């Protein structure tokens, strides 16, 4: 039986094993998929040990996506232009292939929700690996992206990485408070870890209105703190990241097995587990 895993810290909340179990049952694939909590300073050791002991592929989540990127021998196009990865596959027992399925998974979910079109202006909150990993497919689709983050230095690093891309810009968080009435956004994406900690990103409430779409990359049994806050301030169209989670997992599954699961069926079944 082929062995797969998801690496992260924290990892207890991860629903990836459930999703991949549903994929395996739907497609008839035999696999063992587990979650591994990795010490913050122990990623390299556990990563290579897993593959040395028979691991075939893995998903990478917070906070190791940038570290894993540097370990890959070859990269898919979307991984190369993201600067982070969330999926790896071992080829010929030695070559590490890195992919990023987060962005394409998010785009697929946003399209399913009808939250996005090629002319959408997106306000992206956050400048970590989660944010960086979703930018390339959204820009390729045609969207314009503005990044804000409480630490502007981190924002500048992402802008530097995408220095030749015209449809991405950023400004300081305080400028959003000063000039928010001058900006019109169709979609706000929370890519910070605030929802995992029970917090809300620091953005002006006046930017929320009934016509704007609000999306949280993270998910919860109930609405995330960010989505609750958006509803309080007038949002009517919200979604957490459950759909993205399933869509990105499907692209990982396809990379490993060459079979694309039917995600619409999986989303319905998945809701029984939460």
PDB file of C-alpha atoms in Angstrom:
ATOM      1  CA  UNK A   1       0.000   0.000   0.000  1.00  0.00           C
ATOM      2  CA  UNK A   2       1.345   3.433  -0.957  1.00  0.00           C
ATOM      3  CA  UNK A   3       2.067   5.799   1.919  1.00  0.00           C
ATOM      4  CA  UNK A   4       1.178   9.510   1.959  1.00  0.00           C
ATOM      5  CA  UNK A   5       1.036  12.192   4.642  1.00  0.00           C
ATOM      6  CA  UNK A   6       0.398  15.827   5.428  1.00  0.00           C
ATOM      7  CA  UNK A   7       3.121  17.731   7.322  1.00  0.00           C
ATOM      8  CA  UNK A   8       2.312  20.753   9.454  1.00  0.00           C
ATOM      9  CA  UNK A   9       2.357  22.440  12.841  1.00  0.00           C
ATOM     10  CA  UNK A  10      -0.317  22.631  14.119  1.00  0.00           C
ATOM     11  CA  UNK A  11      -1.835  19.649  12.318  1.00  0.00           C
ATOM     12  CA  UNK A  12      -4.485  18.284  14.678  1.00  0.00           C
ATOM     13  CA  UNK A  13      -7.211  20.312  12.935  1.00  0.00           C
ATOM     14  CA  UNK A  14      -6.355  18.963   9.458  1.00  0.00           C
ATOM     15  CA  UNK A  15      -9.156  17.236   7.578  1.00  0.00           C
ATOM     16  CA  UNK A  16      -6.863  16.073   4.760  1.00  0.00           C
ATOM     17  CA  UNK A  17      -6.848  12.386   5.859  1.00  0.00           C
ATOM     18  CA  UNK A  18     -10.673  12.321   5.751  1.00  0.00           C
ATOM     19  CA  UNK A  19     -10.754  13.915   2.304  1.00  0.00           C
ATOM     20  CA  UNK A  20      -8.135  11.574   0.853  1.00  0.00           C
ATOM     21  CA  UNK A  21      -9.945   8.617   2.391  1.00  0.00           C
ATOM     22  CA  UNK A  22     -13.073   9.695   0.513  1.00  0.00           C
ATOM     23  CA  UNK A  23     -11.058  10.122  -2.698  1.00  0.00           C
ATOM     24  CA  UNK A  24      -9.554   6.648  -2.308  1.00  0.00           C
ATOM     25  CA  UNK A  25     -12.948   5.048  -1.711  1.00  0.00           C
ATOM     26  CA  UNK A  26     -14.464   6.825  -4.713  1.00  0.00           C
ATOM     27  CA  UNK A  27     -11.645   5.879  -7.098  1.00  0.00           C
ATOM     28  CA  UNK A  28     -10.699   2.453  -5.742  1.00  0.00           C
ATOM     29  CA  UNK A  29      -7.150   3.531  -4.923  1.00  0.00           C
ATOM     30  CA  UNK A  30      -5.380   1.790  -2.038  1.00  0.00           C
ATOM     31  CA  UNK A  31      -3.371   4.221   0.064  1.00  0.00           C
ATOM     32  CA  UNK A  32      -2.394   5.033   3.631  1.00  0.00           C
ATOM     33  CA  UNK A  33      -2.635   8.768   4.352  1.00  0.00           C
ATOM     34  CA  UNK A  34      -1.709  10.151   7.770  1.00  0.00           C
ATOM     35  CA  UNK A  35      -1.002  13.488   9.389  1.00  0.00           C
ATOM     36  CA  UNK A  36       2.377  14.253  10.933  1.00  0.00           C
ATOM     37  CA  UNK A  37       2.981  17.070  13.402  1.00  0.00           C
ATOM     38  CA  UNK A  38       6.463  18.365  12.668  1.00  0.00           C
ATOM     39  CA  UNK A  39       8.541  20.292  15.243  1.00  0.00           C
ATOM     40  CA  UNK A  40       9.217  23.805  13.981  1.00  0.00           C
ATOM     41  CA  UNK A  41      12.952  23.124  13.749  1.00  0.00           C
ATOM     42  CA  UNK A  42      12.640  19.502  12.654  1.00  0.00           C
ATOM     43  CA  UNK A  43      11.126  19.724   9.186  1.00  0.00           C
ATOM     44  CA  UNK A  44      14.121  18.662   7.083  1.00  0.00           C
ATOM     45  CA  UNK A  45      14.850  15.588   9.176  1.00  0.00           C
ATOM     46  CA  UNK A  46      11.260  14.320   9.225  1.00  0.00           C
ATOM     47  CA  UNK A  47      10.683  15.193   5.557  1.00  0.00           C
ATOM     48  CA  UNK A  48      13.599  13.109   4.280  1.00  0.00           C
ATOM     49  CA  UNK A  49      13.001  10.324   6.810  1.00  0.00           C
ATOM     50  CA  UNK A  50       9.419   9.922   5.591  1.00  0.00           C
ATOM     51  CA  UNK A  51      10.474   9.386   1.988  1.00  0.00           C
ATOM     52  CA  UNK A  52      13.464   7.242   2.926  1.00  0.00           C
ATOM     53  CA  UNK A  53      11.048   4.896   4.702  1.00  0.00           C
ATOM     54  CA  UNK A  54       8.701   4.404   1.771  1.00  0.00           C
ATOM     55  CA  UNK A  55       6.671   7.600   1.507  1.00  0.00           C
ATOM     56  CA  UNK A  56       5.428   8.305  -2.023  1.00  0.00           C
ATOM     57  CA  UNK A  57       3.940  11.773  -1.686  1.00  0.00           C
ATOM     58  CA  UNK A  58       2.925  14.392   0.846  1.00  0.00           C
ATOM     59  CA  UNK A  59       1.014  17.580   1.396  1.00  0.00           C
ATOM     60  CA  UNK A  60       2.758  20.479   3.118  1.00  0.00           C
ATOM     61  CA  UNK A  61       0.880  23.000   5.209  1.00  0.00           C
ATOM     62  CA  UNK A  62       1.649  25.844   7.618  1.00  0.00           C
ATOM     63  CA  UNK A  63       4.419  26.801   8.313  1.00  0.00           C
ATOM     64  CA  UNK A  64       6.628  24.685   6.016  1.00  0.00           C
ATOM     65  CA  UNK A  65       5.576  25.577   2.457  1.00  0.00           C
ATOM     66  CA  UNK A  66       8.570  27.788   1.715  1.00  0.00           C
ATOM     67  CA  UNK A  67      11.026  25.342   3.287  1.00  0.00           C
ATOM     68  CA  UNK A  68       9.644  22.478   1.209  1.00  0.00           C
ATOM     69  CA  UNK A  69       9.947  24.576  -1.960  1.00  0.00           C
ATOM     70  CA  UNK A  70      13.717  24.765  -1.493  1.00  0.00           C
ATOM     71  CA  UNK A  71      14.029  20.969  -1.214  1.00  0.00           C
ATOM     72  CA  UNK A  72      12.484  20.152  -4.599  1.00  0.00           C
ATOM     73  CA  UNK A  73      14.543  18.934  -7.541  1.00  0.00           C
ATOM     74  CA  UNK A  74      11.912  19.905 -10.109  1.00  0.00           C
ATOM     75  CA  UNK A  75       8.819  22.117  -9.960  1.00  0.00           C
ATOM     76  CA  UNK A  76       5.567  22.377 -11.850  1.00  0.00           C
ATOM     77  CA  UNK A  77       4.900  25.718 -13.544  1.00  0.00           C
ATOM     78  CA  UNK A  78       2.402  26.843 -10.904  1.00  0.00           C
ATOM     79  CA  UNK A  79       4.853  25.907  -8.130  1.00  0.00           C
ATOM     80  CA  UNK A  80       7.728  27.731  -9.819  1.00  0.00           C
ATOM     81  CA  UNK A  81       5.683  30.918 -10.135  1.00  0.00           C
ATOM     82  CA  UNK A  82       4.325  30.693  -6.595  1.00  0.00           C
ATOM     83  CA  UNK A  83       7.550  30.334  -4.631  1.00  0.00           C
ATOM     84  CA  UNK A  84       5.904  27.888  -2.234  1.00  0.00           C
ATOM     85  CA  UNK A  85       4.570  24.346  -2.535  1.00  0.00           C
ATOM     86  CA  UNK A  86       1.906  22.286  -0.826  1.00  0.00           C
ATOM     87  CA  UNK A  87       2.398  18.956  -2.621  1.00  0.00           C
ATOM     88  CA  UNK A  88       5.403  16.723  -3.267  1.00  0.00           C
ATOM     89  CA  UNK A  89       5.835  13.472  -5.154  1.00  0.00           C
ATOM     90  CA  UNK A  90       8.836  11.167  -5.313  1.00  0.00           C
ATOM     91  CA  UNK A  91       9.808  10.117  -8.846  1.00  0.00           C
ATOM     92  CA  UNK A  92      12.043   7.090  -9.447  1.00  0.00           C
ATOM     93  CA  UNK A  93      12.661   6.774  -5.705  1.00  0.00           C
ATOM     94  CA  UNK A  94      14.903   9.842  -5.570  1.00  0.00           C
ATOM     95  CA  UNK A  95      13.666  12.910  -7.470  1.00  0.00           C
ATOM     96  CA  UNK A  96      11.447  15.314  -5.512  1.00  0.00           C
ATOM     97  CA  UNK A  97       8.719  16.946  -7.610  1.00  0.00           C
ATOM     98  CA  UNK A  98       7.057  19.983  -6.048  1.00  0.00           C
ATOM     99  CA  UNK A  99       3.629  21.337  -6.953  1.00  0.00           C
ATOM    100  CA  UNK A 100       1.307  24.015  -5.640  1.00  0.00           C
ATOM    101  CA  UNK A 101      -2.359  23.062  -5.847  1.00  0.00           C
ATOM    102  CA  UNK A 102      -3.608  25.730  -3.419  1.00  0.00           C
ATOM    103  CA  UNK A 103      -4.104  28.450  -6.006  1.00  0.00           C
ATOM    104  CA  UNK A 104      -5.812  26.303  -8.622  1.00  0.00           C
ATOM    105  CA  UNK A 105      -7.943  24.735  -5.881  1.00  0.00           C
ATOM    106  CA  UNK A 106      -9.015  28.166  -4.647  1.00  0.00           C
ATOM    107  CA  UNK A 107      -9.766  29.387  -8.163  1.00  0.00           C
ATOM    108  CA  UNK A 108     -11.914  26.316  -8.831  1.00  0.00           C
ATOM    109  CA  UNK A 109     -13.888  26.866  -5.614  1.00  0.00           C
ATOM    110  CA  UNK A 110     -14.358  30.581  -6.288  1.00  0.00           C
ATOM    111  CA  UNK A 111     -15.655  29.747  -9.760  1.00  0.00           C
ATOM    112  CA  UNK A 112     -18.046  27.158  -8.324  1.00  0.00           C
ATOM    113  CA  UNK A 113     -19.323  29.799  -5.876  1.00  0.00           C
ATOM    114  CA  UNK A 114     -19.519  32.431  -8.638  1.00  0.00           C
ATOM    115  CA  UNK A 115     -17.371  34.706  -6.461  1.00  0.00           C
ATOM    116  CA  UNK A 116     -14.915  35.617  -9.207  1.00  0.00           C
ATOM    117  CA  UNK A 117     -14.490  36.686 -12.821  1.00  0.00           C
ATOM    118  CA  UNK A 118     -11.422  37.669 -14.885  1.00  0.00           C
ATOM    119  CA  UNK A 119     -11.948  41.350 -14.036  1.00  0.00           C
ATOM    120  CA  UNK A 120     -12.264  40.938 -10.270  1.00  0.00           C
ATOM    121  CA  UNK A 121     -10.354  43.312  -8.013  1.00  0.00           C
ATOM    122  CA  UNK A 122      -9.196  41.284  -5.020  1.00  0.00           C
ATOM    123  CA  UNK A 123      -8.033  42.491  -1.617  1.00  0.00           C
ATOM    124  CA  UNK A 124      -5.736  39.795  -0.237  1.00  0.00           C
ATOM    125  CA  UNK A 125      -5.110  39.953   3.511  1.00  0.00           C
ATOM    126  CA  UNK A 126      -1.866  38.277   4.537  1.00  0.00           C
ATOM    127  CA  UNK A 127       1.675  37.878   3.234  1.00  0.00           C
ATOM    128  CA  UNK A 128       2.730  34.413   4.369  1.00  0.00           C
ATOM    129  CA  UNK A 129       3.040  31.168   2.457  1.00  0.00           C
ATOM    130  CA  UNK A 130      -0.740  30.708   2.280  1.00  0.00           C
ATOM    131  CA  UNK A 131      -1.158  34.078   0.577  1.00  0.00           C
ATOM    132  CA  UNK A 132       1.809  33.695  -1.761  1.00  0.00           C
ATOM    133  CA  UNK A 133       0.667  30.253  -2.863  1.00  0.00           C
ATOM    134  CA  UNK A 134      -2.662  31.424  -4.284  1.00  0.00           C
ATOM    135  CA  UNK A 135      -1.568  34.511  -6.222  1.00  0.00           C
ATOM    136  CA  UNK A 136      -0.274  33.076  -9.511  1.00  0.00           C
ATOM    137  CA  UNK A 137      -3.445  31.258 -10.701  1.00  0.00           C
ATOM    138  CA  UNK A 138      -5.624  34.264  -9.791  1.00  0.00           C
ATOM    139  CA  UNK A 139      -3.437  36.647 -11.792  1.00  0.00           C
ATOM    140  CA  UNK A 140      -3.245  34.186 -14.678  1.00  0.00           C
ATOM    141  CA  UNK A 141      -7.057  34.087 -14.632  1.00  0.00           C
ATOM    142  CA  UNK A 142      -7.047  37.877 -15.114  1.00  0.00           C
ATOM    143  CA  UNK A 143      -7.682  39.293 -11.644  1.00  0.00           C
ATOM    144  CA  UNK A 144      -6.046  42.332 -10.066  1.00  0.00           C
ATOM    145  CA  UNK A 145      -4.693  41.760  -6.555  1.00  0.00           C
ATOM    146  CA  UNK A 146      -3.873  44.208  -3.775  1.00  0.00           C
ATOM    147  CA  UNK A 147      -1.997  42.768  -0.789  1.00  0.00           C
ATOM    148  CA  UNK A 148      -2.127  44.157   2.726  1.00  0.00           C
ATOM    149  CA  UNK A 149      -0.469  42.765   5.826  1.00  0.00           C
ATOM    150  CA  UNK A 150       0.251  44.012   9.325  1.00  0.00           C
ATOM    151  CA  UNK A 151       3.988  43.600   8.639  1.00  0.00           C
ATOM    152  CA  UNK A 152       4.687  45.573   5.474  1.00  0.00           C
ATOM    153  CA  UNK A 153       8.172  44.084   5.067  1.00  0.00           C
ATOM    154  CA  UNK A 154       6.603  40.674   4.399  1.00  0.00           C
ATOM    155  CA  UNK A 155       4.312  42.220   1.811  1.00  0.00           C
ATOM    156  CA  UNK A 156       7.284  43.757   0.012  1.00  0.00           C
ATOM    157  CA  UNK A 157       8.932  40.326  -0.215  1.00  0.00           C
ATOM    158  CA  UNK A 158       5.952  38.957  -2.130  1.00  0.00           C
ATOM    159  CA  UNK A 159       5.841  42.007  -4.396  1.00  0.00           C
ATOM    160  CA  UNK A 160       9.544  41.525  -5.105  1.00  0.00           C
ATOM    161  CA  UNK A 161       8.956  37.864  -5.988  1.00  0.00           C
ATOM    162  CA  UNK A 162       6.252  38.912  -8.472  1.00  0.00           C
ATOM    163  CA  UNK A 163       8.207  41.972  -9.633  1.00  0.00           C
ATOM    164  CA  UNK A 164       7.473  41.411 -13.332  1.00  0.00           C
ATOM    165  CA  UNK A 165       3.725  41.004 -12.809  1.00  0.00           C
ATOM    166  CA  UNK A 166       1.556  44.050 -13.543  1.00  0.00           C
ATOM    167  CA  UNK A 167      -1.668  42.987 -11.855  1.00  0.00           C
ATOM    168  CA  UNK A 168      -0.383  42.937  -8.300  1.00  0.00           C
ATOM    169  CA  UNK A 169       0.271  45.804  -5.895  1.00  0.00           C
ATOM    170  CA  UNK A 170       0.343  46.543  -2.185  1.00  0.00           C
ATOM    171  CA  UNK A 171       0.175  49.306   0.345  1.00  0.00           C
ATOM    172  CA  UNK A 172       0.568  49.715   4.076  1.00  0.00           C
ATOM    173  CA  UNK A 173      -2.247  48.703   6.388  1.00  0.00           C
ATOM    174  CA  UNK A 174      -2.605  52.248   7.726  1.00  0.00           C
ATOM    175  CA  UNK A 175      -3.167  53.494   4.170  1.00  0.00           C
ATOM    176  CA  UNK A 176      -6.155  51.181   3.833  1.00  0.00           C
ATOM    177  CA  UNK A 177      -7.706  52.887   6.860  1.00  0.00           C
ATOM    178  CA  UNK A 178      -6.940  56.353   5.474  1.00  0.00           C
ATOM    179  CA  UNK A 179      -8.002  55.827   1.862  1.00  0.00           C
ATOM    180  CA  UNK A 180     -10.385  52.846   1.898  1.00  0.00           C
ATOM    181  CA  UNK A 181     -13.196  54.897   0.337  1.00  0.00           C
ATOM    182  CA  UNK A 182     -11.094  55.314  -2.807  1.00  0.00           C
ATOM    183  CA  UNK A 183     -10.785  51.592  -3.454  1.00  0.00           C
ATOM    184  CA  UNK A 184     -13.422  49.246  -4.842  1.00  0.00           C
ATOM    185  CA  UNK A 185     -12.979  45.517  -4.324  1.00  0.00           C
ATOM    186  CA  UNK A 186     -15.157  42.686  -5.562  1.00  0.00           C
ATOM    187  CA  UNK A 187     -13.626  40.027  -3.330  1.00  0.00           C
ATOM    188  CA  UNK A 188     -11.770  39.987  -0.007  1.00  0.00           C
ATOM    189  CA  UNK A 189      -9.684  36.918   0.811  1.00  0.00           C
ATOM    190  CA  UNK A 190      -8.395  36.318   4.325  1.00  0.00           C
ATOM    191  CA  UNK A 191      -5.137  34.386   4.000  1.00  0.00           C
ATOM    192  CA  UNK A 192      -3.890  35.073   7.522  1.00  0.00           C
ATOM    193  CA  UNK A 193      -3.897  32.510  10.314  1.00  0.00           C
ATOM    194  CA  UNK A 194      -6.148  34.757  12.421  1.00  0.00           C
ATOM    195  CA  UNK A 195      -9.154  32.443  12.159  1.00  0.00           C
ATOM    196  CA  UNK A 196      -7.117  29.540  13.542  1.00  0.00           C
ATOM    197  CA  UNK A 197      -6.346  31.689  16.577  1.00  0.00           C
ATOM    198  CA  UNK A 198      -9.875  33.040  17.004  1.00  0.00           C
ATOM    199  CA  UNK A 199      -8.876  36.535  15.864  1.00  0.00           C
ATOM    200  CA  UNK A 200      -9.986  38.957  13.154  1.00  0.00           C
ATOM    201  CA  UNK A 201      -7.690  40.708  10.629  1.00  0.00           C
ATOM    202  CA  UNK A 202      -7.264  44.417  11.288  1.00  0.00           C
ATOM    203  CA  UNK A 203      -9.077  46.046   8.364  1.00  0.00           C
ATOM    204  CA  UNK A 204     -11.662  48.876   8.303  1.00  0.00           C
ATOM    205  CA  UNK A 205     -15.241  47.613   8.624  1.00  0.00           C
ATOM    206  CA  UNK A 206     -16.445  50.244   6.160  1.00  0.00           C
ATOM    207  CA  UNK A 207     -14.821  48.290   3.332  1.00  0.00           C
ATOM    208  CA  UNK A 208     -17.492  45.594   3.771  1.00  0.00           C
ATOM    209  CA  UNK A 209     -20.760  45.969   1.871  1.00  0.00           C
ATOM    210  CA  UNK A 210     -23.619  43.705   0.679  1.00  0.00           C
ATOM    211  CA  UNK A 211     -22.116  43.353  -2.806  1.00  0.00           C
ATOM    212  CA  UNK A 212     -18.619  42.262  -1.822  1.00  0.00           C
ATOM    213  CA  UNK A 213     -17.645  38.584  -1.646  1.00  0.00           C
ATOM    214  CA  UNK A 214     -15.808  37.551   1.528  1.00  0.00           C
ATOM    215  CA  UNK A 215     -13.721  34.378   1.582  1.00  0.00           C
ATOM    216  CA  UNK A 216     -11.640  32.828   4.362  1.00  0.00           C
ATOM    217  CA  UNK A 217      -8.976  30.309   3.345  1.00  0.00           C
ATOM    218  CA  UNK A 218      -9.487  28.585   6.673  1.00  0.00           C
ATOM    219  CA  UNK A 219     -12.499  26.602   7.805  1.00  0.00           C
ATOM    220  CA  UNK A 220     -14.317  25.735  10.987  1.00  0.00           C
ATOM    221  CA  UNK A 221     -17.262  23.715  12.239  1.00  0.00           C
ATOM    222  CA  UNK A 222     -19.050  27.052  12.516  1.00  0.00           C
ATOM    223  CA  UNK A 223     -18.360  30.295  10.681  1.00  0.00           C
ATOM    224  CA  UNK A 224     -14.817  31.566  11.142  1.00  0.00           C
ATOM    225  CA  UNK A 225     -14.303  34.751  13.222  1.00  0.00           C
ATOM    226  CA  UNK A 226     -13.508  36.668  10.023  1.00  0.00           C
ATOM    227  CA  UNK A 227     -16.721  35.599   8.300  1.00  0.00           C
ATOM    228  CA  UNK A 228     -18.812  36.354  11.394  1.00  0.00           C
ATOM    229  CA  UNK A 229     -17.261  39.822  11.446  1.00  0.00           C
ATOM    230  CA  UNK A 230     -18.033  40.314   7.750  1.00  0.00           C
ATOM    231  CA  UNK A 231     -21.691  39.380   8.302  1.00  0.00           C
ATOM    232  CA  UNK A 232     -21.984  41.800  11.220  1.00  0.00           C
ATOM    233  CA  UNK A 233     -20.751  44.607   8.987  1.00  0.00           C
ATOM    234  CA  UNK A 234     -23.109  43.937   6.108  1.00  0.00           C
ATOM    235  CA  UNK A 235     -21.651  41.161   3.952  1.00  0.00           C
ATOM    236  CA  UNK A 236     -24.195  38.870   2.302  1.00  0.00           C
ATOM    237  CA  UNK A 237     -21.945  36.539   0.322  1.00  0.00           C
ATOM    238  CA  UNK A 238     -19.404  34.607   2.374  1.00  0.00           C
ATOM    239  CA  UNK A 239     -17.562  31.300   2.285  1.00  0.00           C
ATOM    240  CA  UNK A 240     -14.889  29.499   4.230  1.00  0.00           C
ATOM    241  CA  UNK A 241     -12.134  27.406   2.657  1.00  0.00           C
ATOM    242  CA  UNK A 242     -13.711  23.943   2.796  1.00  0.00           C
ATOM    243  CA  UNK A 243     -14.330  23.924  -0.951  1.00  0.00           C
ATOM    244  CA  UNK A 244     -10.773  25.051  -1.652  1.00  0.00           C
ATOM    245  CA  UNK A 245      -9.441  22.384   0.703  1.00  0.00           C
ATOM    246  CA  UNK A 246     -11.219  19.665  -1.241  1.00  0.00           C
ATOM    247  CA  UNK A 247     -10.385  21.079  -4.680  1.00  0.00           C
ATOM    248  CA  UNK A 248      -6.667  21.472  -3.929  1.00  0.00           C
ATOM    249  CA  UNK A 249      -6.604  17.978  -2.431  1.00  0.00           C
ATOM    250  CA  UNK A 250      -8.105  16.618  -5.646  1.00  0.00           C
ATOM    251  CA  UNK A 251      -5.260  18.125  -7.693  1.00  0.00           C
ATOM    252  CA  UNK A 252      -2.743  16.577  -5.269  1.00  0.00           C
ATOM    253  CA  UNK A 253      -4.489  13.217  -5.593  1.00  0.00           C
ATOM    254  CA  UNK A 254      -4.339  13.538  -9.379  1.00  0.00           C
ATOM    255  CA  UNK A 255      -0.599  14.278  -9.265  1.00  0.00           C
ATOM    256  CA  UNK A 256       0.006  11.118  -7.237  1.00  0.00           C
ATOM    257  CA  UNK A 257      -2.412   8.683  -8.883  1.00  0.00           C
ATOM    258  CA  UNK A 258      -3.363  10.128 -12.285  1.00  0.00           C
ATOM    259  CA  UNK A 259      -7.058  10.058 -11.340  1.00  0.00           C
ATOM    260  CA  UNK A 260      -9.155  13.186 -10.720  1.00  0.00           C
ATOM    261  CA  UNK A 261     -11.857  12.645  -8.070  1.00  0.00           C
ATOM    262  CA  UNK A 262     -15.384  13.995  -8.498  1.00  0.00           C
ATOM    263  CA  UNK A 263     -15.174  16.856  -6.020  1.00  0.00           C
ATOM    264  CA  UNK A 264     -18.859  17.778  -6.111  1.00  0.00           C
ATOM    265  CA  UNK A 265     -19.748  14.358  -4.724  1.00  0.00           C
ATOM    266  CA  UNK A 266     -16.943  14.554  -2.169  1.00  0.00           C
ATOM    267  CA  UNK A 267     -18.062  17.965  -0.893  1.00  0.00           C
ATOM    268  CA  UNK A 268     -21.524  16.554  -0.159  1.00  0.00           C
ATOM    269  CA  UNK A 269     -20.106  13.491   1.599  1.00  0.00           C
ATOM    270  CA  UNK A 270     -17.520  15.518   3.482  1.00  0.00           C
ATOM    271  CA  UNK A 271     -20.175  17.576   5.252  1.00  0.00           C
ATOM    272  CA  UNK A 272     -21.268  14.422   7.081  1.00  0.00           C
ATOM    273  CA  UNK A 273     -17.867  14.272   8.779  1.00  0.00           C
ATOM    274  CA  UNK A 274     -17.887  17.800  10.225  1.00  0.00           C
TER     275      UNK A 274
END
